[in-house]
Amino acid sequence: MTNTDRVTLGKRLNIREVSESAVAMLDERGTVVAWTQAAEQLLGYSAREVVGWSAALILPSSEKTPTISALIEQCRARNDWSGTMTVRHRDGRMLDINHRISMLRGQDGTFRWLVSVTDIGTLSRETRNGSLRESLLTHAPIGIVIRDPQLRCVWVNDTAESHDGISRDRRLGRRLADSLPGFEAEALEAVQRQALRNGTTAVHEYRAWPTEDPSREHAFAVSYFCLQDAYGKTLGLCGISVDVTGSQRARERLAILSQASTRIGSTLDVMRTAQELADLAVPLLADYAYVDLVESIPFGEETSPRIDTTSDRPTAFLRAGQASIHPGTPESPYAQGETVFVPPTSPLASALRTGRSHLEPVLDASPGTWVDHDPARAQKIREYGMHSVMVVPIIARRAVLGVALFLRTEDPVPFHEDDLLLAEELVTRAALSLDNARQYTREHTAALALQRNMLPHRLMGGAAVEVAWRYLPADVDAGVGGDWFDVIPLSGARVGLVVGDVVGHGINAAATMGRLRTAVRTLADLEMPPDQLLAHLDDTFQRLAEQDADAADQTPTVVADQTPTVVGATCLYAVYDPTTRKCTMARAGHPPPAIIDPQGQVTFPDLPTGSPLGIGLGAPFEAVELELPEGTLLALYTDGLIETRDDDIDVGMRCLGTALAQASHSLEELCTRATETLPRQAPSDDVTLLLARTLSLSPTQVASWTLPNDRTAIPNARHMATRQLTEWGLESLQDPTQLIVSELVTNAVRHSTDPIGLRLIHHQALTCEVSDTDAHSPRLRHARTTDENGRGLFLITQLTRRWGARPQSDGKVIWAEQALDSAPSHAPVPGTPPPRKE
């Protein structure tokens, strides 16, 4: 009976270093002969792309990179070789890995190489060469057995015999049941057949009495990988066994590594992540642990690769997390969030300066040591009997984020090298989460600031509408979005209303929102009707997207979690004219507006949907014109207000209509009622609501005339304008208005043939409009001293606060707007009939 006659199949283990390793097999010349799915997931190459090719395919092109033949010679000399290396992913990026190359022997003296690889993340070269320990897989002896699809052993390494006592000659060419008869072997073969059938990696535990220690039962974890040829066909099964014998503490350490991926980095909050690291370490690794971060990290700021701790002035950090076996963490003289100073001569300062961990199995707290440089810390160390310490710098992307300390008080066993290995593994994983959280905080803060500056702080509807609005940003997990809204004053007392929504979240969405809002204002100033404005906005969006794509192609990728490019947006644009009470609107993939008449009747107009901006469909946008009674409520919103995970969009629209169907309520009250209809859970998208209640100008505030197209129109226009201003009590504006009217009517007579329209509008300003049938807009010129013409528009520019032209179906309208500041105090308030002269 051999030393392994008693083999029992145990419960499944969760050993990440074993089960997540990428495995490949090379022949004696370094050619890949078998590949695994884990290798494809890690390196990006499929079996078809690498099997039959030299392993040099994944090595970077560098003079410092050894050749495959040189690696083979080193492996042959050592028989089993492990270390760190940089390899090339299929997409071109470089990966830092732990690797192990093991010699496998077959029948007739042939041999193969088995390569197992584990990703160790992105750390600085100084850290890899200094304090980084090997992973658990490369740290321990491993037994390797390769079996064919019939489960016969075809390759084996020397360590396998020390694990189960089966010699190479006895194992090669045989199934496990032939080499080790009994029920236990059949049970293990059942697991092997299941792994072959499912094609997935499995880790199981078995127990045996190895030849090197026959008096004590050892626990082994064996991981099975399916090996594939160039066509993806299963060549056989690779079994890698690791001696996992140890105390309950060792078992708990493996559980810690398994839990780290789920318990550390559960949120994008820097302080929370630091606390999660401390909570995970206590009590399984330490009795007391704390995490101190550079003060700028919680605010998302960048840090330097090394921290200068050589000055006499202590370096300031922020206590981000701490945990203890005692309630309330009495060992700490600092509370979470307080500023902590690191003594320049302490091991903490050394770790921060060099980037290397520090292990002090027996902490020297005697008088005169570095402990006394911080009296508060020294008192706690002696009071609670802190006798062993590990200091691990927190490093991510070549930058020092902070430091983690692990101490023992009640546990009398000092820390050892394997404890430091585990602590560094935990800190490495936490560092990636902390860096992600820091980058998110930086981007989120920048996006909030950008969006806050881009969104309007004060909106005025003039004489056209009363407005109110609500903007509710999404929760912190979703980030800042691309919602925007605006009220744009237009000529002739009209007003433009716009609401838009850029797809996505983050700083890119906020920046795109700002660019679109600026573009809408620019296009609105050109007096474009809604359908034309959306068409030009769509073209602008596509050009911006093309420029961003070109810039991205020319910029090297520096981080893997870069914010994705914005891919589209929706928009609704409406123009309301208080003189005619007509509203023209068009939309680009945006939800339709809600219209509530003065009696509280809610409708959603049948407005053509239009394609979202940036999609590139090229379909024309269509506008709809509606006549709205005075006091009509217009509600423009984004889909975050009406969409939920559980209900259709129609349900949200009905709820919105119900909330707004209260004609007597103020706009602020209606905004509150509408946003209270949102579900109680945090919204997954920004919520924007813009309410506009329509006003109308009294007929006494508008004066219109039709003039013949001849020279008599000019003095008649001046006379009628003067009389109307006198009627409105605006005598102080008569002289400039006469000049404006003369110039505009003269241009109309000169460049058109049909009758001319003249209109004066008395609202919050005085607007003079002249319409004709000529479609060409005038252009401001700089007349020379010898020119007899060309000074009219220059004169109008000096007399008005703004002027412009807008197209209409049968020509154009030239308008000029004067402020009422110089008007007499008895001028009538817009919206009320002016007094008539007797």
Short mmCIF file of C-alpha atoms in Angstrom, two decimals, residues 257-669:
data_model
loop_
_atom_site.label_atom_id
_atom_site.label_comp_id
_atom_site.label_asym_id
_atom_site.label_seq_id
_atom_site.Cartn_x
_atom_site.Cartn_y
_atom_site.Cartn_z
CA LEU A 257 -7.98 37.09 -1.43
CA SER A 258 -11.22 35.66 -2.73
CA GLN A 259 -13.26 38.29 -0.89
CA ALA A 260 -11.01 41.21 -1.85
CA SER A 261 -12.47 41.55 -5.33
CA THR A 262 -16.00 41.96 -3.94
CA ARG A 263 -15.40 43.69 -0.60
CA ILE A 264 -12.83 46.27 -1.69
CA GLY A 265 -13.96 48.87 -4.20
CA SER A 266 -17.70 48.32 -3.87
CA THR A 267 -18.22 52.05 -4.50
CA LEU A 268 -16.36 54.87 -6.21
CA ASP A 269 -15.77 56.61 -2.91
CA VAL A 270 -12.12 56.96 -1.86
CA MET A 271 -12.77 57.03 1.88
CA ARG A 272 -15.14 54.07 1.70
CA THR A 273 -12.60 52.02 -0.26
CA ALA A 274 -9.86 52.75 2.28
CA GLN A 275 -12.18 51.67 5.09
CA GLU A 276 -13.02 48.46 3.24
CA LEU A 277 -9.33 47.58 3.06
CA ALA A 278 -8.94 48.07 6.81
CA ASP A 279 -12.12 46.09 7.57
CA LEU A 280 -10.96 43.17 5.42
CA ALA A 281 -7.56 42.96 7.13
CA VAL A 282 -8.99 42.83 10.67
CA PRO A 283 -9.09 40.32 12.33
CA LEU A 284 -7.97 37.76 9.73
CA LEU A 285 -4.55 39.34 9.16
CA ALA A 286 -4.04 41.98 11.83
CA ASP A 287 -5.48 43.09 15.16
CA TYR A 288 -5.36 46.73 14.15
CA ALA A 289 -5.01 48.32 10.71
CA TYR A 290 -5.30 51.78 9.29
CA VAL A 291 -5.01 53.50 5.91
CA ASP A 292 -3.62 57.01 5.47
CA LEU A 293 -3.97 58.75 2.10
CA VAL A 294 -2.36 61.81 0.59
CA GLU A 295 -4.63 64.72 1.48
CA SER A 296 -5.42 65.52 -2.16
CA ILE A 297 -6.58 61.98 -3.07
CA PRO A 298 -10.21 62.31 -1.82
CA PHE A 299 -10.55 65.37 -4.06
CA GLY A 300 -9.40 63.49 -7.15
CA GLU A 301 -6.08 65.28 -7.58
CA GLU A 302 -2.99 63.65 -9.06
CA THR A 303 -0.07 62.64 -6.82
CA SER A 304 3.65 62.34 -7.44
CA PRO A 305 5.53 59.06 -7.99
CA ARG A 306 7.40 59.56 -4.73
CA ILE A 307 6.71 61.65 -1.65
CA ASP A 308 9.53 63.72 -0.23
CA THR A 309 9.76 62.83 3.44
CA THR A 310 13.34 64.01 3.96
CA SER A 311 12.45 67.51 5.09
CA ASP A 312 12.21 68.36 8.77
CA ARG A 313 8.55 69.18 8.34
CA PRO A 314 6.29 66.11 8.83
CA THR A 315 4.29 64.97 5.82
CA ALA A 316 0.50 65.42 6.23
CA PHE A 317 -1.95 62.66 5.35
CA LEU A 318 -5.63 61.98 5.85
CA ARG A 319 -6.80 59.09 8.04
CA ALA A 320 -9.08 57.42 5.49
CA GLY A 321 -9.84 54.10 7.17
CA GLN A 322 -9.11 52.13 10.31
CA ALA A 323 -10.30 48.94 12.00
CA SER A 324 -9.57 47.09 15.21
CA ILE A 325 -10.52 43.96 17.10
CA HIS A 326 -11.65 46.36 19.83
CA PRO A 327 -14.88 48.34 19.35
CA GLY A 328 -14.35 51.98 18.53
CA THR A 329 -10.69 51.54 17.48
CA PRO A 330 -9.20 52.78 20.78
CA GLU A 331 -5.65 52.13 19.50
CA SER A 332 -5.89 55.14 17.19
CA PRO A 333 -5.22 58.68 18.42
CA TYR A 334 -6.92 59.95 15.26
CA ALA A 335 -10.47 59.77 13.97
CA GLN A 336 -11.35 58.99 10.39
CA GLY A 337 -11.03 62.13 8.28
CA GLU A 338 -8.49 63.81 10.57
CA THR A 339 -5.08 65.01 9.42
CA VAL A 340 -2.17 62.73 10.35
CA PHE A 341 1.52 63.66 10.25
CA VAL A 342 4.18 61.11 9.34
CA PRO A 343 7.50 61.49 11.21
CA PRO A 344 10.37 61.89 8.69
CA THR A 345 12.51 59.17 10.32
CA SER A 346 9.78 56.55 10.64
CA PRO A 347 9.37 53.38 8.55
CA LEU A 348 6.22 55.00 7.14
CA ALA A 349 8.27 57.83 5.66
CA SER A 350 10.80 55.36 4.26
CA ALA A 351 8.07 53.29 2.58
CA LEU A 352 6.53 56.40 1.05
CA ARG A 353 9.90 57.64 -0.17
CA THR A 354 11.17 54.36 -1.65
CA GLY A 355 7.92 52.66 -2.60
CA ARG A 356 9.03 49.50 -0.76
CA SER A 357 7.22 47.70 2.05
CA HIS A 358 8.62 47.41 5.55
CA LEU A 359 8.31 44.39 7.84
CA GLU A 360 9.23 44.72 11.50
CA PRO A 361 8.41 41.36 13.16
CA VAL A 362 9.35 42.75 16.56
CA LEU A 363 8.44 46.40 16.91
CA ASP A 364 11.06 48.32 18.85
CA ALA A 365 9.14 50.82 20.97
CA SER A 366 11.95 51.52 23.41
CA PRO A 367 12.79 55.15 24.26
CA GLY A 368 14.82 56.96 21.65
CA THR A 369 13.42 55.08 18.64
CA TRP A 370 11.31 56.59 15.85
CA VAL A 371 8.19 55.81 17.88
CA ASP A 372 8.97 58.64 20.28
CA HIS A 373 8.87 61.21 17.45
CA ASP A 374 5.08 61.07 17.65
CA PRO A 375 4.10 61.13 21.37
CA ALA A 376 0.42 60.38 20.74
CA ARG A 377 1.29 57.38 18.59
CA ALA A 378 3.95 56.18 21.03
CA GLN A 379 1.47 56.21 23.91
CA LYS A 380 -0.99 54.06 22.00
CA ILE A 381 1.71 51.61 20.89
CA ARG A 382 2.85 50.97 24.45
CA GLU A 383 -0.64 51.06 25.97
CA TYR A 384 -2.03 48.35 23.66
CA GLY A 385 1.16 46.33 23.31
CA MET A 386 1.66 46.70 19.56
CA HIS A 387 4.55 44.30 19.00
CA SER A 388 4.67 43.59 15.26
CA VAL A 389 4.07 45.86 12.28
CA MET A 390 3.90 45.82 8.47
CA VAL A 391 4.02 49.02 6.42
CA VAL A 392 2.85 48.78 2.80
CA PRO A 393 2.83 51.79 0.45
CA ILE A 394 -0.28 52.18 -1.70
CA ILE A 395 0.88 52.61 -5.31
CA ALA A 396 -1.12 52.79 -8.52
CA ARG A 397 0.02 53.87 -11.97
CA ARG A 398 3.47 54.79 -10.64
CA ALA A 399 2.03 57.21 -8.10
CA VAL A 400 2.01 56.91 -4.32
CA LEU A 401 -1.53 57.28 -2.98
CA GLY A 402 -0.82 56.62 0.69
CA VAL A 403 0.25 53.94 3.13
CA ALA A 404 -1.40 51.03 4.96
CA LEU A 405 -0.26 49.76 8.38
CA PHE A 406 -1.02 46.35 9.88
CA LEU A 407 -0.27 45.72 13.56
CA ARG A 408 -0.66 42.90 16.06
CA THR A 409 -1.56 43.40 19.70
CA GLU A 410 -3.50 40.43 21.09
CA ASP A 411 -2.14 37.85 18.64
CA PRO A 412 1.33 36.95 20.03
CA VAL A 413 2.65 35.57 16.72
CA PRO A 414 4.85 38.11 14.90
CA PHE A 415 4.29 38.95 11.25
CA HIS A 416 6.37 36.93 8.78
CA GLU A 417 7.22 37.15 5.08
CA ASP A 418 4.08 35.28 4.04
CA ASP A 419 1.98 37.78 6.01
CA LEU A 420 3.67 40.61 4.13
CA LEU A 421 2.97 38.82 0.84
CA LEU A 422 -0.73 38.70 1.67
CA ALA A 423 -0.78 42.32 2.86
CA GLU A 424 0.82 43.47 -0.40
CA GLU A 425 -1.67 41.45 -2.44
CA LEU A 426 -4.54 43.15 -0.60
CA VAL A 427 -3.04 46.62 -0.90
CA THR A 428 -2.31 46.10 -4.60
CA ARG A 429 -5.95 45.28 -5.25
CA ALA A 430 -7.13 48.15 -3.06
CA ALA A 431 -4.75 50.54 -4.84
CA LEU A 432 -6.45 49.89 -8.17
CA SER A 433 -9.86 50.57 -6.61
CA LEU A 434 -8.57 53.71 -4.89
CA ASP A 435 -7.08 54.98 -8.13
CA ASN A 436 -10.33 54.32 -9.98
CA ALA A 437 -12.24 56.15 -7.25
CA ARG A 438 -9.77 59.05 -7.36
CA GLN A 439 -10.07 59.35 -11.13
CA TYR A 440 -13.84 59.16 -10.90
CA THR A 441 -13.89 61.89 -8.24
CA ARG A 442 -11.70 64.10 -10.39
CA GLU A 443 -13.83 63.57 -13.48
CA HIS A 444 -17.10 63.87 -11.56
CA THR A 445 -15.99 67.13 -9.93
CA ALA A 446 -14.83 68.54 -13.25
CA ALA A 447 -18.04 67.46 -14.97
CA LEU A 448 -20.18 69.01 -12.23
CA ALA A 449 -18.26 72.27 -12.47
CA LEU A 450 -18.49 72.23 -16.25
CA GLN A 451 -22.19 71.49 -16.23
CA ARG A 452 -22.85 74.05 -13.52
CA ASN A 453 -21.12 76.72 -15.59
CA MET A 454 -22.79 75.66 -18.81
CA LEU A 455 -26.34 75.55 -17.52
CA PRO A 456 -28.18 78.89 -17.21
CA HIS A 457 -28.33 80.46 -13.77
CA ARG A 458 -31.10 82.91 -14.62
CA LEU A 459 -33.70 82.62 -17.34
CA MET A 460 -35.98 85.42 -18.51
CA GLY A 461 -38.98 84.89 -20.76
CA GLY A 462 -39.45 88.59 -21.49
CA ALA A 463 -42.90 89.61 -22.65
CA ALA A 464 -43.49 86.17 -24.18
CA VAL A 465 -43.51 83.64 -21.32
CA GLU A 466 -43.13 83.15 -17.60
CA VAL A 467 -40.61 80.40 -16.90
CA ALA A 468 -39.54 78.06 -14.11
CA TRP A 469 -37.34 75.01 -14.17
CA ARG A 470 -35.90 72.09 -12.25
CA TYR A 471 -32.63 70.24 -12.83
CA LEU A 472 -31.99 67.12 -10.74
CA PRO A 473 -28.63 65.43 -11.45
CA ALA A 474 -28.42 61.66 -11.42
CA ASP A 475 -27.05 59.82 -8.39
CA VAL A 476 -23.28 59.73 -7.84
CA ASP A 477 -22.92 56.22 -9.24
CA ALA A 478 -24.32 57.24 -12.62
CA GLY A 479 -22.37 60.51 -12.73
CA VAL A 480 -23.09 63.82 -14.38
CA GLY A 481 -25.20 63.71 -17.50
CA GLY A 482 -25.65 65.83 -20.59
CA ASP A 483 -29.05 67.46 -20.00
CA TRP A 484 -29.41 71.13 -20.87
CA PHE A 485 -32.18 73.70 -21.19
CA ASP A 486 -32.38 77.32 -22.21
CA VAL A 487 -34.70 80.27 -22.88
CA ILE A 488 -33.40 82.41 -25.74
CA PRO A 489 -34.76 85.92 -26.39
CA LEU A 490 -35.46 86.49 -30.08
CA SER A 491 -36.45 89.49 -32.11
CA GLY A 492 -39.99 90.85 -32.12
CA ALA A 493 -40.62 89.86 -28.46
CA ARG A 494 -40.43 86.21 -29.46
CA VAL A 495 -38.66 83.59 -27.38
CA GLY A 496 -36.92 80.29 -28.11
CA LEU A 497 -37.36 77.36 -25.72
CA VAL A 498 -34.94 74.42 -25.86
CA VAL A 499 -34.34 71.22 -23.92
CA GLY A 500 -31.73 68.62 -24.90
CA ASP A 501 -30.14 65.44 -23.63
CA VAL A 502 -26.71 64.11 -24.59
CA VAL A 503 -26.36 60.32 -24.42
CA GLY A 504 -24.12 59.09 -21.60
CA HIS A 505 -22.63 60.52 -18.43
CA GLY A 506 -19.39 62.06 -17.33
CA ILE A 507 -17.21 64.91 -18.45
CA ASN A 508 -17.50 64.08 -22.16
CA ALA A 509 -21.29 64.29 -21.99
CA ALA A 510 -21.12 67.55 -20.03
CA ALA A 511 -18.62 69.06 -22.48
CA THR A 512 -20.72 68.00 -25.47
CA MET A 513 -23.78 69.49 -23.78
CA GLY A 514 -21.98 72.82 -23.47
CA ARG A 515 -20.95 72.78 -27.12
CA LEU A 516 -24.49 71.98 -28.26
CA ARG A 517 -26.02 74.65 -26.04
CA THR A 518 -23.63 77.22 -27.51
CA ALA A 519 -24.44 76.01 -31.03
CA VAL A 520 -28.20 76.32 -30.40
CA ARG A 521 -27.81 79.88 -29.15
CA THR A 522 -25.69 80.77 -32.17
CA LEU A 523 -28.16 79.24 -34.62
CA ALA A 524 -31.09 80.85 -32.79
CA ASP A 525 -29.42 84.26 -33.16
CA LEU A 526 -29.47 83.62 -36.91
CA GLU A 527 -33.28 83.53 -36.62
CA MET A 528 -33.58 80.02 -38.02
CA PRO A 529 -36.94 78.26 -37.77
CA PRO A 530 -36.95 75.16 -35.55
CA ASP A 531 -36.66 72.54 -38.30
CA GLN A 532 -33.74 74.31 -39.97
CA LEU A 533 -32.05 74.92 -36.66
CA LEU A 534 -32.14 71.19 -35.81
CA ALA A 535 -30.80 70.31 -39.25
CA HIS A 536 -27.81 72.63 -38.78
CA LEU A 537 -27.36 71.39 -35.21
CA ASP A 538 -27.25 67.81 -36.48
CA ASP A 539 -24.53 68.74 -38.98
CA THR A 540 -22.59 70.52 -36.22
CA PHE A 541 -22.85 67.52 -33.92
CA GLN A 542 -21.56 65.14 -36.59
CA ARG A 543 -18.61 67.39 -37.39
CA LEU A 544 -17.72 67.62 -33.69
CA ALA A 545 -17.94 63.82 -33.40
CA GLU A 546 -15.63 63.38 -36.39
CA GLN A 547 -13.12 65.82 -34.93
CA ASP A 548 -13.22 64.02 -31.58
CA ALA A 549 -12.72 60.66 -33.31
CA ASP A 550 -9.72 61.99 -35.25
CA ALA A 551 -8.22 63.42 -32.07
CA ALA A 552 -8.75 60.11 -30.25
CA ASP A 553 -6.99 58.20 -33.06
CA GLN A 554 -3.97 60.48 -32.75
CA THR A 555 -3.79 60.33 -28.95
CA PRO A 556 -2.25 57.25 -27.32
CA THR A 557 -4.38 55.44 -24.79
CA VAL A 558 -3.11 56.06 -21.27
CA VAL A 559 -5.81 54.52 -19.14
CA ALA A 560 -8.12 51.60 -19.81
CA ASP A 561 -11.16 53.15 -18.17
CA GLN A 562 -11.24 56.26 -20.34
CA THR A 563 -14.68 57.83 -20.65
CA PRO A 564 -16.35 56.68 -23.88
CA THR A 565 -17.02 59.09 -26.73
CA VAL A 566 -20.49 60.63 -26.85
CA VAL A 567 -22.58 58.91 -29.52
CA GLY A 568 -25.78 60.98 -29.82
CA ALA A 569 -28.18 63.51 -28.39
CA THR A 570 -31.85 64.49 -28.50
CA CYS A 571 -33.30 67.99 -28.63
CA LEU A 572 -36.60 69.86 -28.71
CA TYR A 573 -36.70 73.47 -29.94
CA ALA A 574 -39.76 75.74 -29.92
CA VAL A 575 -40.32 79.39 -30.86
CA TYR A 576 -43.25 81.28 -29.35
CA ASP A 577 -44.50 84.63 -30.71
CA PRO A 578 -46.61 86.63 -28.20
CA THR A 579 -47.95 88.92 -30.93
CA THR A 580 -49.65 86.06 -32.79
CA ARG A 581 -49.76 83.52 -29.90
CA LYS A 582 -48.31 80.95 -32.32
CA CYS A 583 -45.72 78.39 -31.30
CA THR A 584 -43.56 76.57 -33.86
CA MET A 585 -41.68 73.50 -32.64
CA ALA A 586 -39.60 70.57 -33.92
CA ARG A 587 -37.80 67.73 -32.20
CA ALA A 588 -34.85 65.44 -32.84
CA GLY A 589 -35.66 62.13 -31.13
CA HIS A 590 -36.80 63.95 -27.99
CA PRO A 591 -40.00 63.30 -26.00
CA PRO A 592 -42.90 65.54 -27.10
CA PRO A 593 -43.81 68.56 -24.96
CA ALA A 594 -46.82 68.59 -22.69
CA ILE A 595 -49.32 71.39 -23.44
CA ILE A 596 -51.81 72.32 -20.71
CA ASP A 597 -54.49 74.84 -21.69
CA PRO A 598 -55.83 77.43 -19.19
CA GLN A 599 -58.63 75.02 -18.19
CA GLY A 600 -56.13 72.27 -17.24
CA GLN A 601 -56.63 70.05 -20.31
CA VAL A 602 -53.39 68.14 -21.04
CA THR A 603 -52.28 67.14 -24.53
CA PHE A 604 -49.08 65.83 -26.04
CA PRO A 605 -49.03 67.18 -29.62
CA ASP A 606 -48.51 64.81 -32.53
CA LEU A 607 -45.10 66.19 -33.35
CA PRO A 608 -42.89 64.29 -35.87
CA THR A 609 -40.23 62.48 -33.85
CA GLY A 610 -37.18 63.21 -35.98
CA SER A 611 -33.94 61.27 -35.71
CA PRO A 612 -31.57 61.92 -32.78
CA LEU A 613 -28.65 64.25 -33.40
CA GLY A 614 -25.43 62.67 -34.59
CA ILE A 615 -26.97 59.45 -35.92
CA GLY A 616 -26.35 60.48 -39.52
CA LEU A 617 -29.63 59.27 -41.02
CA GLY A 618 -30.01 62.46 -43.06
CA ALA A 619 -33.83 62.54 -42.68
CA PRO A 620 -35.26 66.09 -42.68
CA PHE A 621 -36.80 67.51 -39.53
CA GLU A 622 -40.41 68.70 -39.58
CA ALA A 623 -41.90 71.63 -37.70
CA VAL A 624 -45.46 72.01 -36.43
CA GLU A 625 -47.15 75.35 -35.73
CA LEU A 626 -49.79 75.64 -32.98
CA GLU A 627 -51.86 78.57 -31.81
CA LEU A 628 -51.87 78.74 -28.02
CA PRO A 629 -54.33 80.73 -25.88
CA GLU A 630 -52.77 83.12 -23.41
CA GLY A 631 -51.97 81.30 -20.16
CA THR A 632 -51.17 78.01 -21.88
CA LEU A 633 -48.51 75.98 -20.08
CA LEU A 634 -45.69 74.42 -22.10
CA ALA A 635 -43.67 71.64 -20.39
CA LEU A 636 -40.36 70.66 -21.98
CA TYR A 637 -38.47 67.85 -20.24
CA THR A 638 -35.92 65.06 -20.67
CA ASP A 639 -36.68 61.35 -20.54
CA GLY A 640 -35.26 61.05 -17.02
CA LEU A 641 -38.52 62.61 -15.78
CA ILE A 642 -40.85 60.07 -17.38
CA GLU A 643 -38.80 56.85 -17.71
CA THR A 644 -38.55 54.22 -14.99
CA ARG A 645 -37.19 50.69 -14.93
CA ASP A 646 -40.61 49.21 -14.17
CA ASP A 647 -43.14 51.22 -16.24
CA ASP A 648 -43.61 52.20 -19.87
CA ILE A 649 -42.88 55.74 -20.95
CA ASP A 650 -46.63 56.31 -21.48
CA VAL A 651 -47.18 55.83 -17.75
CA GLY A 652 -44.61 58.49 -16.96
CA MET A 653 -46.16 60.92 -19.44
CA ARG A 654 -49.60 60.44 -17.87
CA CYS A 655 -48.19 61.03 -14.40
CA LEU A 656 -46.50 64.20 -15.63
CA GLY A 657 -49.72 65.45 -17.22
CA THR A 658 -51.67 64.80 -14.02
CA ALA A 659 -49.11 66.71 -11.95
CA LEU A 660 -49.27 69.74 -14.26
CA ALA A 661 -53.05 69.86 -14.78
CA GLN A 662 -53.54 72.51 -12.09
CA ALA A 663 -53.98 75.81 -13.89
CA SER A 664 -54.21 77.86 -10.69
CA HIS A 665 -50.85 76.75 -9.28
CA SER A 666 -47.69 78.80 -9.66
CA LEU A 667 -44.95 77.53 -11.95
CA GLU A 668 -42.69 76.80 -8.98
CA GLU A 669 -45.40 74.72 -7.35
#
